[in-house]
Coordinates of C-alpha atoms (C1' of nucleotides) in Angstrom, one line a residue:
Chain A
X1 CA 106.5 121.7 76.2
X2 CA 105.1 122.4 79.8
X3 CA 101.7 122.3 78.1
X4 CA 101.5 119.0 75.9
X5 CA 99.2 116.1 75.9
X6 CA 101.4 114.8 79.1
X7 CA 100.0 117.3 81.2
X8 CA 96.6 116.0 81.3
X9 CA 98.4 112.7 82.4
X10 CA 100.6 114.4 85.2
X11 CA 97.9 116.5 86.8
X12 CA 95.9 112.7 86.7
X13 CA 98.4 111.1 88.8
X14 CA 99.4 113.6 90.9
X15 CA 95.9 113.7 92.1
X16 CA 95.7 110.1 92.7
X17 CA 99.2 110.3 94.8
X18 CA 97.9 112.9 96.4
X19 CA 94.8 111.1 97.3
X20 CA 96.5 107.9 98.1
X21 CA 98.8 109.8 101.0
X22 CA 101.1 111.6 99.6
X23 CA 101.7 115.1 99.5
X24 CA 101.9 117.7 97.3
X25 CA 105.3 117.9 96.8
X26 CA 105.8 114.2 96.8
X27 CA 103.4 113.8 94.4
X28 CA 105.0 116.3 91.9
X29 CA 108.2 115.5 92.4
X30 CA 107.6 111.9 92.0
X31 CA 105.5 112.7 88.9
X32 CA 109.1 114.3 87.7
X33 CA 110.9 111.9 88.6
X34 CA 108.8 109.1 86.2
X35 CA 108.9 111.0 83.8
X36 CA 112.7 111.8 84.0
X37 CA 114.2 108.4 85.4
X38 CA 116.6 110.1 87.0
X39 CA 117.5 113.6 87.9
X40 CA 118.9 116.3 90.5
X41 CA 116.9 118.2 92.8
X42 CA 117.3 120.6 90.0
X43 CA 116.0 119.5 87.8
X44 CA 113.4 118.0 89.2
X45 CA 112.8 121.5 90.5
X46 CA 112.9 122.8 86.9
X47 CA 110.0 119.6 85.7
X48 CA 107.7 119.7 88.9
X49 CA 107.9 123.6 90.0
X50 CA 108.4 122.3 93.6
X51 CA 110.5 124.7 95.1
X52 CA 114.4 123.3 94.9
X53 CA 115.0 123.3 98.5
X54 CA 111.6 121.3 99.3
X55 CA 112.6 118.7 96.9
X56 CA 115.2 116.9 99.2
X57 CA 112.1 116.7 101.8
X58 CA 109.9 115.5 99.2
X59 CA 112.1 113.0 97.7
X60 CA 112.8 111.9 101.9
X61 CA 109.0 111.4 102.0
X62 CA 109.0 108.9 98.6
X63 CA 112.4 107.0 99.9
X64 CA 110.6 106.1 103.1
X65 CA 107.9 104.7 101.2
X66 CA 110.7 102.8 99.4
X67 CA 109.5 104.8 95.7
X68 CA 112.9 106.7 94.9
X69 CA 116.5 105.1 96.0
X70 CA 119.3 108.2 96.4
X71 CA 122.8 108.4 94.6
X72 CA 125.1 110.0 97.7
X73 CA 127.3 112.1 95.7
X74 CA 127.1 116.2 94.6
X75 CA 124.9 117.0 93.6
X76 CA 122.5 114.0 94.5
X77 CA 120.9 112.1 92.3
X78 CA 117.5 110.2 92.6
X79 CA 115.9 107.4 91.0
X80 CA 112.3 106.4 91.0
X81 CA 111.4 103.0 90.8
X82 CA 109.5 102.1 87.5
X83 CA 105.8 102.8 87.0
X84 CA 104.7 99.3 87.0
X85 CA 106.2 98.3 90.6
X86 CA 104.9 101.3 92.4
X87 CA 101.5 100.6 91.1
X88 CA 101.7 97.5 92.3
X89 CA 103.1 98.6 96.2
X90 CA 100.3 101.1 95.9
X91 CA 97.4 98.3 94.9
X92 CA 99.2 96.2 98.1
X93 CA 98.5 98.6 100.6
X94 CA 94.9 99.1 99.7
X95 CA 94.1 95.8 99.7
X96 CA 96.1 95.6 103.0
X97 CA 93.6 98.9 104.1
X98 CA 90.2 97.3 102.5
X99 CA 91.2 94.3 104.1
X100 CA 91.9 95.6 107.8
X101 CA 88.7 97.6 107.6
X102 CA 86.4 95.0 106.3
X103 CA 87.4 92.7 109.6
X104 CA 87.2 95.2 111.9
X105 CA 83.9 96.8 111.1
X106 CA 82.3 93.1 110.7
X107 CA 83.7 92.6 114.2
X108 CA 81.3 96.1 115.2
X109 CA 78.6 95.2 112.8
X110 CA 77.8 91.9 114.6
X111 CA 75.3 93.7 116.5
X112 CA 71.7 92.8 115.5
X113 CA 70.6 95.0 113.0
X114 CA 67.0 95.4 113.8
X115 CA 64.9 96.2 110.8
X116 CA 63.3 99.7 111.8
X117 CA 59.6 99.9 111.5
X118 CA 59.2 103.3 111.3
X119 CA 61.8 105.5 109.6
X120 CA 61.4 106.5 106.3
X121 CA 64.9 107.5 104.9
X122 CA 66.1 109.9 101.8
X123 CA 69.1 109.3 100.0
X124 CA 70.1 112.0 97.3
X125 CA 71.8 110.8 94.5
X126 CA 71.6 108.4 91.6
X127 CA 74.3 106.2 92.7
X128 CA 73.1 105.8 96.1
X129 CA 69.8 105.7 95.1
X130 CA 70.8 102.5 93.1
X131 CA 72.7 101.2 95.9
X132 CA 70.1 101.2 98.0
X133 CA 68.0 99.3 95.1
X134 CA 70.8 96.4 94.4
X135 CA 70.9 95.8 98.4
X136 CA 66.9 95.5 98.3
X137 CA 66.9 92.9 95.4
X138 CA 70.2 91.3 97.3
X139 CA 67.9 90.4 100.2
X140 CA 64.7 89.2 98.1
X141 CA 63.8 86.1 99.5
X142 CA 60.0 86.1 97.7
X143 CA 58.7 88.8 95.4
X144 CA 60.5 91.9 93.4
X145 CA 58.0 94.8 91.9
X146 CA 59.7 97.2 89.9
X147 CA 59.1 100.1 87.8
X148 CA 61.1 102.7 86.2
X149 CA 61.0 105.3 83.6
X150 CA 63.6 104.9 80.7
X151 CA 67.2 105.1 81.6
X152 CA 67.1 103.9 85.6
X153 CA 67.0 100.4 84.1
X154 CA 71.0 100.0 84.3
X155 CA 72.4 96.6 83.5
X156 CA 73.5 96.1 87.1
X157 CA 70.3 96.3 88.1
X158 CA 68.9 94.0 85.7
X159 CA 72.0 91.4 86.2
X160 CA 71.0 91.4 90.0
X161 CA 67.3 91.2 89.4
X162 CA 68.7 87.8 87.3
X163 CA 70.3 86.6 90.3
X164 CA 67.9 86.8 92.3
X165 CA 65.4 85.4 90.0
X166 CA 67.5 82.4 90.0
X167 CA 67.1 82.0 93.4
X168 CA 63.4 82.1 93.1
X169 CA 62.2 85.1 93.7
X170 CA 59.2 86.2 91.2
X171 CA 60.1 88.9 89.7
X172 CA 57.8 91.9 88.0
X173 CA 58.7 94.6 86.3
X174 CA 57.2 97.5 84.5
X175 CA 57.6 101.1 82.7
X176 CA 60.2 99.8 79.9
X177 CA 60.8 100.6 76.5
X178 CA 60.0 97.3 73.9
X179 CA 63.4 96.8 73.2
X180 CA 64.7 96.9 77.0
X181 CA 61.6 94.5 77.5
X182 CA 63.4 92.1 75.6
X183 CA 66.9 91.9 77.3
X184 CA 64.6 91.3 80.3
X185 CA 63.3 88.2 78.5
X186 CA 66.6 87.2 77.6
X187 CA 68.0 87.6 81.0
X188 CA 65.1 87.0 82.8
X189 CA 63.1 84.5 81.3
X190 CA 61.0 84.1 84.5
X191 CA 59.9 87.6 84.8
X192 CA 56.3 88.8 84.5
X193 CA 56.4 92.3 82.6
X194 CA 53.4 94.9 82.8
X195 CA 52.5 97.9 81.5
X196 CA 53.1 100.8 82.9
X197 CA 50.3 101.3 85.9
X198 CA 49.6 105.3 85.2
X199 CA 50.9 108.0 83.2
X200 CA 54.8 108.0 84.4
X201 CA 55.1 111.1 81.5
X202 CA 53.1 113.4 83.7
X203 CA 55.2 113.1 86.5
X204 CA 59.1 113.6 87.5
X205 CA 58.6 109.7 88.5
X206 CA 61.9 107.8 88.8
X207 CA 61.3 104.4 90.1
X208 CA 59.1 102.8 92.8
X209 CA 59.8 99.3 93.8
X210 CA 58.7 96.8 96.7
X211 CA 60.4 93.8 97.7
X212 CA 58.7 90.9 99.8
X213 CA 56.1 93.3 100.6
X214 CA 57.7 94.6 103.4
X215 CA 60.4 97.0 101.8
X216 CA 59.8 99.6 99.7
X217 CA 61.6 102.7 97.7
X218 CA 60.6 105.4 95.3
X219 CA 62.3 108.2 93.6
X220 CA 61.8 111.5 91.9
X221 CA 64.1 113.2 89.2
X222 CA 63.8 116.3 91.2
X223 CA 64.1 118.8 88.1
X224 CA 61.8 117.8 86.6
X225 CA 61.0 115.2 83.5
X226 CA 62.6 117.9 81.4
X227 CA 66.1 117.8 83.8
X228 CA 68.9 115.8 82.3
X229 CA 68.4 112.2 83.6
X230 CA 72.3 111.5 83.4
X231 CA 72.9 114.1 85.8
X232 CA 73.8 112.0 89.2
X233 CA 72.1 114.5 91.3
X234 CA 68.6 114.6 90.0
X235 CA 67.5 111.5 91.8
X236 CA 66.3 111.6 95.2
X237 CA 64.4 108.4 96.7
X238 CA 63.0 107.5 100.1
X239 CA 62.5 104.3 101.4
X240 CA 61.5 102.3 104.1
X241 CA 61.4 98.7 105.8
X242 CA 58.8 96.7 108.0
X243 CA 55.3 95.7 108.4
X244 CA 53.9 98.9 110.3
X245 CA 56.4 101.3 108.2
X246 CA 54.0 103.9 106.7
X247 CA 55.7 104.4 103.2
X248 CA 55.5 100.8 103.1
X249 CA 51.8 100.8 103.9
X250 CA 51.0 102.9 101.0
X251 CA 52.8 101.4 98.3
X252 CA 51.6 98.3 99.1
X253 CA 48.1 99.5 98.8
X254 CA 48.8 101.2 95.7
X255 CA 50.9 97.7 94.4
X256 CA 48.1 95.8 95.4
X257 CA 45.1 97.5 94.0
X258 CA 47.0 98.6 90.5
X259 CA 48.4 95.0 90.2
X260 CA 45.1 92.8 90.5
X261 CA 43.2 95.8 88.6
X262 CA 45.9 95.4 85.3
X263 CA 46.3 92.9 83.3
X264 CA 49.7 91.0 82.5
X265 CA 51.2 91.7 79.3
X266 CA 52.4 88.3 80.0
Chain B
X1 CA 81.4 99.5 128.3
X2 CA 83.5 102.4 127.5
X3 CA 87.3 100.7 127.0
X4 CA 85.4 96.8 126.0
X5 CA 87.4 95.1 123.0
X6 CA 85.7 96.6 120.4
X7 CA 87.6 99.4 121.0
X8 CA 90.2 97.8 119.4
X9 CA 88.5 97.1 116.2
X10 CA 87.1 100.8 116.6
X11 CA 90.2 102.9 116.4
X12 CA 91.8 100.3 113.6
X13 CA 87.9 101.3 112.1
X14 CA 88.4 104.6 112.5
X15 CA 92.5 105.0 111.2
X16 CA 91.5 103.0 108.6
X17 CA 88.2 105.3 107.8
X18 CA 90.6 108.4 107.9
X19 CA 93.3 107.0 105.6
X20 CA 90.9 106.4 102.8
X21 CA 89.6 109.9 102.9
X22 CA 87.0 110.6 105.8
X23 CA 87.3 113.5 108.7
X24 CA 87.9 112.1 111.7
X25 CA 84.4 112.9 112.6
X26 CA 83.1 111.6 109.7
X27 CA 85.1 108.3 110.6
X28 CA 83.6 108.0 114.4
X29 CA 80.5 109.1 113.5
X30 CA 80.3 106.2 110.6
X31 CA 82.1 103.8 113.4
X32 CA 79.7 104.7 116.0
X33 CA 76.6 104.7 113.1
X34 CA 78.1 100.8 112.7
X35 CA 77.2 99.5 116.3
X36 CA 74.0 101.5 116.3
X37 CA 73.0 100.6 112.8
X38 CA 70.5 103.7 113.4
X39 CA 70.5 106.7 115.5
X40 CA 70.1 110.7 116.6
X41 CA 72.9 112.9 116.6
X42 CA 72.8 113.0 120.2
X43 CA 73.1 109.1 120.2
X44 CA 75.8 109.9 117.7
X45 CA 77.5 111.8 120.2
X46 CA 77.4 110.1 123.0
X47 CA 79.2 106.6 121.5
X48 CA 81.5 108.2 119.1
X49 CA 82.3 111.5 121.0
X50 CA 81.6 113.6 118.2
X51 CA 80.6 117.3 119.6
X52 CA 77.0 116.7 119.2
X53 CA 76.7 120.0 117.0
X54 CA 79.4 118.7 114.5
X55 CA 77.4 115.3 113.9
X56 CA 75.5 116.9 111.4
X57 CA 78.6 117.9 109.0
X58 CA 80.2 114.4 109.5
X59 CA 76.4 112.7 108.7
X60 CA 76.4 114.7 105.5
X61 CA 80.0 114.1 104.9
X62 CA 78.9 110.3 104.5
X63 CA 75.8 110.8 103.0
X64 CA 77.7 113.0 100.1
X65 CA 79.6 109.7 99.7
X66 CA 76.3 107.3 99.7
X67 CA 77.3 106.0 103.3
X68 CA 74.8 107.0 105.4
X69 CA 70.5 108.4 105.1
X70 CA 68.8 110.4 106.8
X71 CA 65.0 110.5 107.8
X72 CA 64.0 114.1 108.0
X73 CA 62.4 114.3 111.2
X74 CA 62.7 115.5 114.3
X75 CA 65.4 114.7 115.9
X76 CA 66.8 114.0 112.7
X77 CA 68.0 110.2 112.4
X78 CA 70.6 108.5 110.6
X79 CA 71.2 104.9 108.6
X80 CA 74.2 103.6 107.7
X81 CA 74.5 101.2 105.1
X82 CA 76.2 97.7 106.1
X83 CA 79.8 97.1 106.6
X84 CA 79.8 95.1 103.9
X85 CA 78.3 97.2 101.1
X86 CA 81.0 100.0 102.9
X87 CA 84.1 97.7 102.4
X88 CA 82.8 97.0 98.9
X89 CA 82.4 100.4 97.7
X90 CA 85.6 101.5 99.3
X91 CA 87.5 98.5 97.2
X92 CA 85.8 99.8 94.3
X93 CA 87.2 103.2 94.7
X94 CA 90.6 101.9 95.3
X95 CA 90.0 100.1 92.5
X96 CA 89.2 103.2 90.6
X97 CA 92.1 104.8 92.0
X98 CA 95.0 102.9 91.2
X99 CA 93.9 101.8 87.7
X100 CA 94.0 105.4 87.2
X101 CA 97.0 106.0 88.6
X102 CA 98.6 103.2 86.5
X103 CA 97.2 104.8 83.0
X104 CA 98.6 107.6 83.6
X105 CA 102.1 106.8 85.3
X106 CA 102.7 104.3 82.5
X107 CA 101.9 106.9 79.7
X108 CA 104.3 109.2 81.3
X109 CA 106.8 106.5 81.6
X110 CA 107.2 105.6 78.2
X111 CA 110.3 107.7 77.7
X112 CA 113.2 105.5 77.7
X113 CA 114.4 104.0 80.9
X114 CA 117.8 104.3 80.1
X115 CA 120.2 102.5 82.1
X116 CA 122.6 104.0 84.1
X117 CA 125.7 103.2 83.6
X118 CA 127.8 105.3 85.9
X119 CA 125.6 106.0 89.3
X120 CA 125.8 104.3 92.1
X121 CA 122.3 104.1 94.6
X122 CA 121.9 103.3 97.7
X123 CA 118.3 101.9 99.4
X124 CA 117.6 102.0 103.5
X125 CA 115.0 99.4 104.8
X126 CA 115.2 95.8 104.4
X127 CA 111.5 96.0 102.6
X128 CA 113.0 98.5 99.7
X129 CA 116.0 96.3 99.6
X130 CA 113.8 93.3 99.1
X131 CA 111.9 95.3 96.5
X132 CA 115.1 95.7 93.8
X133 CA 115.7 92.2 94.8
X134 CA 113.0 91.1 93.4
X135 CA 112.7 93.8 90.5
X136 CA 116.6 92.7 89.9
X137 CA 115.4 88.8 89.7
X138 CA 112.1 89.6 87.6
X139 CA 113.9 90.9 85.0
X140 CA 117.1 88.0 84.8
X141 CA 118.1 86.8 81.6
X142 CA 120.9 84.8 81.9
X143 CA 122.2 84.1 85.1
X144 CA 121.5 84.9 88.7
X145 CA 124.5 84.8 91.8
X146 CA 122.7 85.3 95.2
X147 CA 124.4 85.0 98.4
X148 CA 123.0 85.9 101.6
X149 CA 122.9 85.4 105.6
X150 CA 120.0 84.0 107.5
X151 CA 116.8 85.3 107.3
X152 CA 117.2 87.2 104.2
X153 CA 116.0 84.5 101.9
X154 CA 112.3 84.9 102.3
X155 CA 109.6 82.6 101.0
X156 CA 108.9 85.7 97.9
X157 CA 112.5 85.4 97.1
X158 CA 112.7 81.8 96.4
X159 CA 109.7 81.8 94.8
X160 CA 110.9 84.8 92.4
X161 CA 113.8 82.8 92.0
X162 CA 111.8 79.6 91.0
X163 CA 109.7 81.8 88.5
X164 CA 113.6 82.6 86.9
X165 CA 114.5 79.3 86.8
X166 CA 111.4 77.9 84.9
X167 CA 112.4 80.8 82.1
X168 CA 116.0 79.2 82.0
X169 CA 117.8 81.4 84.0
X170 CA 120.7 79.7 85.9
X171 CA 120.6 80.2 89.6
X172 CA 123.1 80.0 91.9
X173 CA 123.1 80.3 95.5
X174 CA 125.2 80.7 98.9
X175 CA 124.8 81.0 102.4
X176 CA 121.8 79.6 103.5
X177 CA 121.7 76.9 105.8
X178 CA 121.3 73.3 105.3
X179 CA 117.2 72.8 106.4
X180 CA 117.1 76.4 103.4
X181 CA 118.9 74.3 101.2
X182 CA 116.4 71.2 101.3
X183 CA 113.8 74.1 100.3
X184 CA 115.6 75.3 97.9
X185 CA 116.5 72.3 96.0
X186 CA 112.7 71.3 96.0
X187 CA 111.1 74.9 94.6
X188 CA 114.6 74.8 92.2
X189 CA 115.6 72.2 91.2
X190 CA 118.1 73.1 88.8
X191 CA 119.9 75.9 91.2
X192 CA 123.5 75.6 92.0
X193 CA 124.0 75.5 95.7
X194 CA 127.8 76.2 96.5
X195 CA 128.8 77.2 100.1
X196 CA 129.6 80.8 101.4
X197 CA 132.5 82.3 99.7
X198 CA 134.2 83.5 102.3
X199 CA 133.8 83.9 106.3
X200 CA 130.3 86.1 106.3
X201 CA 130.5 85.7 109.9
X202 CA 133.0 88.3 110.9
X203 CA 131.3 91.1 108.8
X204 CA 127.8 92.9 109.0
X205 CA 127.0 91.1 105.7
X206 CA 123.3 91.3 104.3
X207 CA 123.5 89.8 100.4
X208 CA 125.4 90.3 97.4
X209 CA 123.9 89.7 94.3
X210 CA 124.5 89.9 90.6
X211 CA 122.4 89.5 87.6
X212 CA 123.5 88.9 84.4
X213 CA 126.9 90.0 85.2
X214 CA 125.8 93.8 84.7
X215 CA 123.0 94.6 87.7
X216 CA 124.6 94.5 91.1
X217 CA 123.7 94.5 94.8
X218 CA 125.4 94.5 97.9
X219 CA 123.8 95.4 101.3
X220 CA 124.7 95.5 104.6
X221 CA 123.1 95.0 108.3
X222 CA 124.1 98.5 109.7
X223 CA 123.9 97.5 113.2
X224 CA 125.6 95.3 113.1
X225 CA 125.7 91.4 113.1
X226 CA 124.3 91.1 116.7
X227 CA 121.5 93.4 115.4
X228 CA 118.0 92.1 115.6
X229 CA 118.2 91.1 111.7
X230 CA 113.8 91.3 112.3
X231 CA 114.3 94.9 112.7
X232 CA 113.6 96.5 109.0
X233 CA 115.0 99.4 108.9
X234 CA 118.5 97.9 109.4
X235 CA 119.4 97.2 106.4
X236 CA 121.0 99.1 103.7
X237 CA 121.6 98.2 100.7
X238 CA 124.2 100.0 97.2
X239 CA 123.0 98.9 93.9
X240 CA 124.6 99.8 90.4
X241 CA 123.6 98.8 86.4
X242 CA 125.7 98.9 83.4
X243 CA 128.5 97.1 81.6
X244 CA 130.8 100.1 82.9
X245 CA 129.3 100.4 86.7
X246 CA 131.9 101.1 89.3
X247 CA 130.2 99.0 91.6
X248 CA 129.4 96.5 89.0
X249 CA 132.5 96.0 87.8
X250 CA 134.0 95.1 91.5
X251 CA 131.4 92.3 92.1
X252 CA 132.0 91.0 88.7
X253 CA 135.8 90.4 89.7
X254 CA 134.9 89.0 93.3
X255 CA 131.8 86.7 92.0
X256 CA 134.0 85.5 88.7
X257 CA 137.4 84.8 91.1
X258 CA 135.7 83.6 93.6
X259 CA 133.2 81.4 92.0
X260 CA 136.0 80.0 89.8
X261 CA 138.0 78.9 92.9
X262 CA 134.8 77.6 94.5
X263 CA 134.3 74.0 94.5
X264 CA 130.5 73.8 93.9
X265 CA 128.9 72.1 96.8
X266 CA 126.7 70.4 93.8
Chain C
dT1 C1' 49.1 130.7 123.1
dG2 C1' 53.3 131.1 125.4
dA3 C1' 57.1 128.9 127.9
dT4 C1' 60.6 125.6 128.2
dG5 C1' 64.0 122.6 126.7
dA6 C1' 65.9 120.0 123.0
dA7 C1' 67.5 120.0 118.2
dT8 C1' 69.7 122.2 114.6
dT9 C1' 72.4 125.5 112.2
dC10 C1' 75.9 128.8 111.9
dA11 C1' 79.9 131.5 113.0
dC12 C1' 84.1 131.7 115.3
dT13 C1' 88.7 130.3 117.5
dC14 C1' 92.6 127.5 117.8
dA15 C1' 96.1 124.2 116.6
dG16 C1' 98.6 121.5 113.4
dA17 C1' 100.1 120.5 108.9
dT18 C1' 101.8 121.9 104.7
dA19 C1' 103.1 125.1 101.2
dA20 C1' 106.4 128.5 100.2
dT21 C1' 110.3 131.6 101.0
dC22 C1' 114.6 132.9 102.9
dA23 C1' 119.1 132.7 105.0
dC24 C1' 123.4 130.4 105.3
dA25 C1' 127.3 127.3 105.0
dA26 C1' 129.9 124.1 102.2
dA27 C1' 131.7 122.7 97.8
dC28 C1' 133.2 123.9 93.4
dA29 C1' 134.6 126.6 89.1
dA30 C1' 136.5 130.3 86.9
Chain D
dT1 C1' 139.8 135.7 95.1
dT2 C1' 134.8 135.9 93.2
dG3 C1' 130.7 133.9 91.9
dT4 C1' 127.7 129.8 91.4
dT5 C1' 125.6 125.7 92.8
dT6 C1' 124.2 122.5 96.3
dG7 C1' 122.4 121.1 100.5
dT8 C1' 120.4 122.2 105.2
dG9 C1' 117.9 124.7 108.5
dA10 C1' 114.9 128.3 110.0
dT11 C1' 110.9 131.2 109.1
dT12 C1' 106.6 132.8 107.4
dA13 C1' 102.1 132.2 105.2
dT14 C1' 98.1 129.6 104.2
dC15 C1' 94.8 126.3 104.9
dT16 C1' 92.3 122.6 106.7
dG17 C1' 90.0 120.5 110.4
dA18 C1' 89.0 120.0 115.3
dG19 C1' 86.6 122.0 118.9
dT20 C1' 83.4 125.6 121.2
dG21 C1' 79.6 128.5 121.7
dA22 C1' 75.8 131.5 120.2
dA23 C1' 71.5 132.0 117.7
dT24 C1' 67.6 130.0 115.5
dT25 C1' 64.2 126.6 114.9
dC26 C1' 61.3 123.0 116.5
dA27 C1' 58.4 120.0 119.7
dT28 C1' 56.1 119.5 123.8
dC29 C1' 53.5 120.8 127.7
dA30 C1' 51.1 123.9 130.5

DNA sequence: TGATGAATTCACTCAGATAATCACAAACAA
DNA sequence: TTGTTTGTGATTATCTGAGTGAATTCATCA
């Protein structure tokens, strides 16, 4: 019994409570208590292997957060509230955090955020790396180049290329499989799709892109073509931003030449 | 420059920061990264008061989370992405978070939630009394008795008690003043006003309640009826479920007795 | 090329929080 | 009475994170 199928769900949530403020002992014991309804320190004790004298402190720390009422009589009994209502106190006061934060750092943010000529940054990372590519094809006011190798075409990437299509912003694209090429068409209907410019198979390439010709990323799958593209961590990328930016100087050569010297498959 | 009002917005930046997971350098640092939008560690330093040789944990504390870049140069320096893309991936997180949390709390739930019959439980803290207020009126089948002093009928209250009504619950209620009232009879129009029972004014009454005529709840102000009723944490509140509820059983007598003496005020 | 100062990394101390254990008094049962 | 359970408080151990300083690397200038 203390290794079912439930385990996998208690160790689950205690993490979360444990990540959303409580501690350890909270987070067992309140883990017990869900899955008891109501109980003694005891047995709570018996459930969550909290140490029986640490579960009055414990259950202290969830009644203050309002999670578990008390039953004054000997022994004491405790009661949780249900699942569904904690969740929901729990969903509150994030919103309440996200909320706070999102004024206050717009409040410091106002500052002008001068677009740095000269840096050329690295993130590590696939997420970031995509991050960094959404927020690029956010601020596309004219023109989007983009190539990738197979698999760094996510569907948030092409539902943002989309969006910013409808705005207006021509859109190119390049290095995708025939049947990826058409969900572009679908989704994209304005988009001009190329043929890969070189051999991408001889290189750990992962994407190069420029925006507005001003703004430029590109990435390596730093183990290699033969790495595992769904590991996270393979990607690295560096990018850049401005006129006089050097990473931006180069790809735009290279964009330029390899893009007037190949012809559309359009 | 040092104490301007941003500060303001910088420690609730920086609590905040900590509470959904960051060091406390990593949180000034990111603040301080905000206002700059991009700088050196010694920069770093200077506004967020960061030792200058720690920067370079915090910076790759946030660039493990996709918060912040680095150009690798010399003196290093160090992007931060914009509050808004911050706030959003934080909410996204949380979002992660507590949809987790609810999987797994509700699959460990699922064992019966068997109603007590015999315990009595007591709840500190007007918000937590509030809380099985509402849980108590959410889950009304029949027939809701609510009687209460000033300023314990909040706006949620009514409206969970509207929500009742519309699923043909009958709703009666007591000792609210007449302006309340008027409210009342527009959000519900089919609830039975009838004036306070007896004299609440000589006792540190919060609200009595009973659902159903088998979930009760009786609280009191604790310090007092010239107690700030604003402050929270005074009130305290018994609760009790079950055909053959101690507590339950009382109320039932009182609320049938008196309510059968009462001359409706409808 | 070498010297100087800044930048970066690393190792260490200290304090506070939390986990875990123990000791003890009160209540209760046999 | 004796022995058990319950609740409370004190004590110890462990760990994380804040803060400091030494050692190494790097850039610049003579």
């Amino acid at each position: 019994m203390s290794t079912d199928s439930g385990d996998d769900f208690r160790s689950v949530a205690i993490e979360q409570l444990k990540q959303l403020g409580l501690s350890t002992y909270a987070a067992r014991t309140f883990v017990a208590l869900t899955s008891l309804g109501t109980g003694t320190a005891t047995e709570i004790s018996k459930v969550s292997e909290v140490p029986r004298t640490r579960v009055y402190d414990a259950v202290d720390e969830l009644r203050e957060r309002g999670l578990v009422d008390i039953q004054q009589s000997s022994p004491k009994k405790f009661w949780v509230v249900s699942a569904e209502t904690t969740c929901q106190k729990f969903e509150q006061e994030m919103r309440q955090r996200t909320s706070l934060l999102t004024t206050a750092l717009q409040e410091l943010g106002t500052t002008q955020r001068k677009q740095e000529q000269r840096g050329v940054w690295t993130v590590e990372g696939q997420p970031a790396v995509t991050d960094r590519v959404l927020e690029f094809i956010g601020g596309a006011e004219d023109e989007i180049v983009y190539m990738t190798v197979e698999g760094l075409l996510t569907e948030d990437i092409v539902e943002a290329l989309g969006e910013a299509a409808r705005r207006g912003v021509s859109i190119r694209v390049a290095g995708i499989s025939p049947d990826v090429q058409g969900m572009i068409r679908d989704e994209i209907p304005d988009a001009e799709l190329f043929d890969t410019l070189w051999m991408w198979s001889d290189t750990p390439a992962g994407r190069l892109m420029m925006v507005d010709g001003n703004q430029t990323l590109a990435s390596v799958l730093v183990n290699g073509r033969d790495a595992t593209p769904s590991d996270p961590r393979s990607e690295t990328a560096i990018w850049g931003v401005g006129e006089t930016n050097s990473l931006v100087a180069v790809l735009r050569a290279i964009f330029t030449w390899r893009l007037e010297n190949a012809d559309p498959a359009d």
